Amino acid sequence: MAELAPRERYKLVVSTVVPRPIAWVTTVDRAGVVNAAPYSFFNAMGDDPPLLVLGLMKDGATGGDKDTATNIFATGEFVVNLVCEADAGRMVETSAPVPRGQSEVDYAGLTTAPSSQVKPPRIATAPVSFECVRREMLEIGPGQVIAVGEIVVAHVADAFVTDAQRLHLDTAAMGLIARMHGADTYLRSTDRFHLARPAFDPARLPPRDQSR
């Protein structure tokens, strides 16, 4: 990997690490402008505390932080909204290079809803939104920042809650999408299969070499 240029490493990673869930991140700058941007270098990383991790690439032209990283550094707050297929077009619109200081929410015509513990709003049409506070910002290498956020509030649309007491959700009905390999390629979450986790069978292990 050290022999490849950063863009070549990027192509290799995004062509193989698939599917990748999409974090549609809302933040607010110091002037109160709401930013919305999608990121597929994203996943959940624990439950105690509940953590989400974002890989935020820097601006290729200037080498500086983009709006999302800048706002998280400044305010310590963000919201991760998960993307359903019905929102796919609007999600892609928010990846346009909207000038700094202008809102992608306005540009894409998004409807937002207030968060309960952080300032950035939620995207109202998202099936799930996680209000997050910054735990760590890791500047690893010249071209990226890793943001580690703790989920302080989770919002799930009522339509997808089948049993609130037992936290049973109809995940399939959410219609979430993910990024795949290749430019502009996405994946629906409709083709699923099940594999039960087996019990451990010690008879399947080879005999241990007692001579060692």
XYZ file of C-alpha atoms in Angstrom:
212
model
C 0.000 0.000 0.000
C 2.897 2.365 0.682
C 3.842 2.144 -2.996
C 0.433 3.449 -4.114
C -0.711 7.045 -4.367
C -3.509 8.054 -1.940
C -6.096 8.045 -4.736
C -5.061 4.532 -5.745
C -5.358 3.325 -2.144
C -8.791 4.927 -1.956
C -9.951 3.107 -5.095
C -8.713 -0.220 -3.754
C -10.410 0.189 -0.374
C -13.785 1.409 -1.628
C -13.879 -1.294 -4.296
C -13.471 -4.068 -1.743
C -14.857 -2.937 1.626
C -18.515 -3.209 0.685
C -21.288 -2.656 1.407
C -20.659 0.433 3.525
C -23.492 2.079 5.490
C -24.001 5.772 4.845
C -23.880 8.404 7.565
C -25.837 11.469 6.481
C -24.265 13.882 8.940
C -25.827 17.151 10.054
C -23.744 19.743 11.881
C -24.057 23.439 12.687
C -21.331 26.046 12.266
C -20.645 28.887 14.702
C -22.952 31.162 12.712
C -25.824 28.685 12.998
C -25.737 27.445 9.384
C -26.764 23.783 9.111
C -24.481 21.535 7.060
C -25.518 18.134 5.708
C -23.112 15.697 4.055
C -23.006 11.940 3.386
C -20.072 9.735 4.417
C -19.581 6.028 3.761
C -16.391 5.722 5.816
C -18.667 5.101 8.776
C -19.785 2.444 11.214
C -20.789 1.588 14.783
C -17.892 0.757 17.085
C -19.317 -0.261 20.438
C -22.204 -0.103 22.869
C -20.710 0.865 26.249
C -20.442 3.705 25.505
C -22.372 3.553 22.220
C -19.940 4.853 19.609
C -20.103 5.841 15.951
C -16.980 6.525 13.900
C -16.698 8.769 10.848
C -13.799 8.930 8.399
C -13.736 12.541 7.196
C -11.571 13.249 4.170
C -9.971 16.674 3.918
C -10.476 19.086 1.028
C -8.314 17.861 -1.832
C -7.745 21.364 -3.191
C -6.816 23.171 0.025
C -5.821 20.349 2.365
C -8.053 21.850 5.038
C -10.983 20.345 6.894
C -14.334 20.255 5.160
C -17.436 21.685 6.829
C -18.395 18.563 8.774
C -15.013 18.163 10.467
C -14.694 21.914 11.010
C -18.079 22.038 12.726
C -17.440 18.987 14.910
C -14.110 20.467 16.005
C -15.846 23.763 16.800
C -19.039 22.573 18.502
C -18.450 18.969 19.535
C -21.858 17.897 18.233
C -23.299 16.127 15.199
C -26.227 13.966 14.127
C -25.887 10.804 12.048
C -28.993 10.165 9.966
C -29.342 6.815 8.209
C -30.363 6.907 4.552
C -33.429 5.179 3.138
C -33.953 4.647 -0.569
C -36.622 7.350 -0.710
C -34.012 9.884 0.431
C -31.252 8.691 -1.910
C -31.607 11.502 -4.417
C -31.615 14.237 -1.796
C -28.678 12.590 -0.025
C -26.615 12.708 -3.210
C -27.554 16.360 -3.738
C -25.961 17.235 -0.398
C -22.619 15.899 -1.659
C -22.447 18.782 -4.161
C -19.694 21.363 -3.492
C -22.008 23.901 -1.892
C -19.958 26.981 -0.896
C -18.926 27.250 2.749
C -21.425 29.270 4.734
C -24.356 28.023 2.650
C -26.650 25.226 3.802
C -26.972 21.910 1.977
C -30.278 21.526 3.807
C -31.644 24.499 1.881
C -29.895 23.462 -1.334
C -31.442 19.973 -1.327
C -34.798 21.067 0.091
C -34.541 18.892 3.196
C -37.016 18.935 6.043
C -35.409 18.894 9.475
C -36.646 18.272 13.001
C -35.164 19.539 16.261
C -32.783 17.308 18.174
C -33.319 16.962 21.908
C -29.781 17.190 23.334
C -27.582 18.627 20.567
C -27.903 21.730 18.408
C -27.707 20.177 14.911
C -31.167 19.149 13.710
C -32.199 15.734 12.473
C -33.279 14.999 8.918
C -36.992 14.453 9.427
C -37.404 11.776 6.759
C -34.558 9.574 8.018
C -35.757 6.289 9.532
C -33.101 6.553 12.254
C -31.097 9.480 13.617
C -28.391 9.425 16.273
C -27.570 12.555 18.243
C -23.843 12.438 19.000
C -21.267 14.308 21.040
C -17.597 14.276 20.170
C -15.404 11.874 22.111
C -12.229 12.052 20.002
C -10.991 13.717 16.833
C -7.985 11.850 15.481
C -5.896 13.499 12.776
C -4.203 10.498 11.232
C -2.250 11.433 8.158
C -2.478 14.646 6.167
C -5.674 13.852 4.320
C -8.201 12.638 6.853
C -9.731 13.055 10.291
C -11.443 10.315 12.270
C -14.335 11.517 14.419
C -15.461 9.303 17.293
C -18.892 10.240 18.605
C -20.924 8.969 21.527
C -24.619 8.489 20.853
C -26.605 10.411 23.459
C -30.066 10.052 21.886
C -31.386 7.622 19.270
C -34.498 8.423 17.239
C -36.369 5.690 15.370
C -39.460 6.560 13.361
C -42.602 5.093 14.920
C -43.439 3.191 11.735
C -40.428 0.929 12.278
C -40.933 0.148 15.978
C -42.669 -3.192 16.405
C -42.176 -3.563 20.176
C -40.912 -0.510 22.052
C -40.478 -2.313 25.363
C -38.185 -4.976 23.890
C -36.604 -2.575 21.363
C -37.713 -4.714 18.427
C -37.460 -2.821 15.137
C -38.535 -3.635 11.600
C -35.132 -2.934 10.094
C -36.025 -4.410 6.713
C -38.918 -1.988 6.335
C -36.563 0.988 6.744
C -35.260 0.460 3.224
C -31.737 1.517 4.122
C -29.163 1.788 1.369
C -25.378 1.406 1.318
C -22.427 2.307 -0.876
C -20.901 -0.265 -3.191
C -17.844 -0.342 -5.440
C -17.595 1.971 -8.408
C -18.695 5.540 -8.903
C -22.341 6.314 -8.138
C -23.152 2.702 -7.155
C -25.441 1.887 -4.245
C -27.062 -1.206 -2.761
C -30.550 -1.939 -1.486
C -30.859 -4.061 1.649
C -33.512 -6.376 0.217
C -31.467 -9.503 -0.593
C -30.835 -11.210 2.731
C -30.040 -14.683 4.034
C -29.748 -16.166 7.512
C -27.012 -18.243 9.129
C -27.419 -19.449 12.691
C -24.392 -19.072 14.954
C -23.245 -22.641 15.775
C -22.233 -24.032 19.130
C -18.550 -24.835 19.603
C -17.683 -28.443 18.754
C -14.284 -29.436 20.245
C -14.238 -32.630 18.146
C -13.614 -30.525 15.063
C -10.226 -29.330 16.303
C -7.149 -31.351 15.281
C -5.275 -33.163 18.072
C -2.719 -31.005 19.828
C 0.925 -31.832 19.194
C 2.146 -32.982 22.635
C 5.791 -33.040 21.485
C 6.089 -29.252 21.487
